[in-house]
Amino acid sequence: MRNLTEGNPARLILAFTLPLIAGNIFQQLYAFVDTLIVGRFLGVTALAAVGCTGSLMFLMLGFVIGMTAGFSIYTGQRFGAGDAEGVKKSVAACLVLSLGASFVLTFFGLTLCREMLVLMQTPPEILEGATTFISVVYGGIVMFVLIQMQTNIIRALGDSRTPTIILATALIINIVLEPIAILVLDWGIKGAALATVASQFCGNIICFWYIKSKVPAIHLTAEDIRGLDRKTLYAHLKIGLPMGFQASIIAVGAVVLQVALNNLGAVAVASYAASQKVDAVALMPMMSFGMAMAAYTAQNYGARKYDRIIEGVKKCVCMSVGFAFLAAAFNITFGTDIMYLFVGDGQDEVIGYGRLYLVVNGLCYFILALLFIFRYTLQGLGQSTVPTLAGIMELLMRVAAAVFLVKYYGFLGACFANPLAWLGACLPLAWAYFVAQRKFKHILARRALLAKPREV
C-alpha cells in the first residue's frame, strides 16, 4: 500500500502511472491478441465478426470498469483519511455490489445479445460468428467484474504495480490458450472467446491469492458482509453507478456508429476494427494518467490536501499532453505497418481506410489527454453529475457523426466520430474542474487567513 498524500506530486503520479500504463496495455492486448489470431488464422470475415462486437463489449465491459472504479473511489477516500475500518467496510460493499451486478449483467447480456446485433444491422455473413463470440464473453462477465473489482481496490490503496503483474500473467495465459483453442481444438471464434474468459478466471485466482497473503487489512469475514448497512452501500452506488452508466452512455454512441459502419460493408468494419486496436494501445497511457489522478485525488481529497490536488493536475497535464503528441507521431508513421499483422498482405483497401482513421484520431489525442485528466480527477472527488453529462455529450457527438458524417462522407465521417466526442466531453469536464479548483483555492486562502497570527 502507498500513501499518495505525502511527497512530490509529479513523482508520485508518474511512479503510479507507469505500472498502470503497462497494466492497461496488457488489458488492451487481450483484444489485440483476439484480433491478431482471428484475423490471421480465421480470415477477414471472422475478423469482421469479432470486430463488430467491439461496441457491444464496450457497452458491457465499459459499465463494469466504470462501476468498479467508482466503488474503489470510496475505498481510496477512506484510505486517505486514515480510516482503516472504513476501508474494510468499503471492500465488503465492493464485493457484494459487484457480485449482484454480475448476475444482472449476465442475464440481460445473454438474453439480448443476438437481438442487439440484428438491431445494429450486422451483415448476415458475420452475424452467427459475432453472436457466438459475444455470447461466450457475456456468459463469463462475472470473471471480468471480479478482476476489475480486485485490481481497482488494490490501486485505491496506492499499489499500481501488482495489478500490472497480474494482468500480464493473465495475458500470457490467454496467448497460450487462444492458439490451442483455435488451431489445435478447432473451436474457431468460440475458442477465442473461451480463452479470454479462462484467462480472466486465472487472473482472479491470482488476485485473490495476493490479497489473501499480502493485504491482511482487507481480509473479509462473514460478519463483515452481514454488517453492511444501507448507508455504506448507497455511498458506493452513488459513485459507482453513475460512472458505470457514463461508460455505457458512451458505448451507446459506439453502437450507433457501428450500425453506420455495418452499412458500409465488411471491409469498412474490418478496417475500423483493426485500426481501433492500434489506436487503443496508444490511448492506454493517456487513460493511465487519468486513472492515476483518480487514486491520487481520492486519497488527497480524503486527507483534505486540496493544494496537492491542484498541483497534481498541473503536472499531470504536462506529462499526458506531451505523451499524446508522441503517440500521435508514432501511430501516423508506423500504425499501418502494425495493421498488416491483423490482415496480412493483399488487403490494400482495409489498410487505406485504417491509415485515414489513425491520422484523424492521432491529431486529436491531446484533447483526449485533457479529457481523461479532468474526468478522473472529478471522479476522485466523488463527483458524478458532470462526468455523466460529459458522457451524454460523447453520445450525441458520435450519433451525429453516424447519422450525418458517415452518410455524406463515408468512412472519413466515421473517423471524425471520436475527435468530435472527445471535444464535446472535454468542455464540460474542464469547466467543472476549474469550478472545483476555485473552490479549493478559497478554502486554502481561508485556512491561511485563520492560521495567520493576529496582531495584538
Coordinates of N, CA and C in Angstrom, one line a residue, residues 301 434-444 446:
Y301 N -8.1 14.1 -1.4 CA -9.4 14.7 -1.0 C -9.8 14.1 0.4
F434 N -12.4 23.5 -13.2 CA -12.0 24.8 -12.8 C -12.9 25.4 -11.7
V435 N -14.1 25.1 -11.7 CA -15.0 25.5 -10.6 C -14.6 24.8 -9.3
A436 N -14.2 23.5 -9.3 CA -13.7 22.9 -8.1 C -12.4 23.5 -7.7
Q437 N -11.5 23.8 -8.6 CA -10.2 24.4 -8.3 C -10.4 25.7 -7.6
R438 N -11.4 26.5 -8.1 CA -11.6 27.8 -7.5 C -12.1 27.7 -6.1
K439 N -13.0 26.6 -5.9 CA -13.5 26.4 -4.5 C -12.3 26.0 -3.6
F440 N -11.4 25.1 -4.1 CA -10.3 24.7 -3.2 C -9.4 25.9 -2.9
K441 N -9.2 26.8 -3.8 CA -8.4 28.0 -3.6 C -9.0 28.8 -2.5
H442 N -10.3 29.0 -2.5 CA -11.0 29.7 -1.5 C -10.8 29.1 -0.1
I443 N -10.9 27.8 0.0 CA -10.7 27.0 1.2 C -9.3 27.2 1.7
L444 N -8.3 27.1 0.8 CA -6.9 27.2 1.2 C -6.6 28.7 1.7
R446 N -8.7 30.7 3.1 CA -9.4 30.8 4.4 C -8.5 30.2 5.5

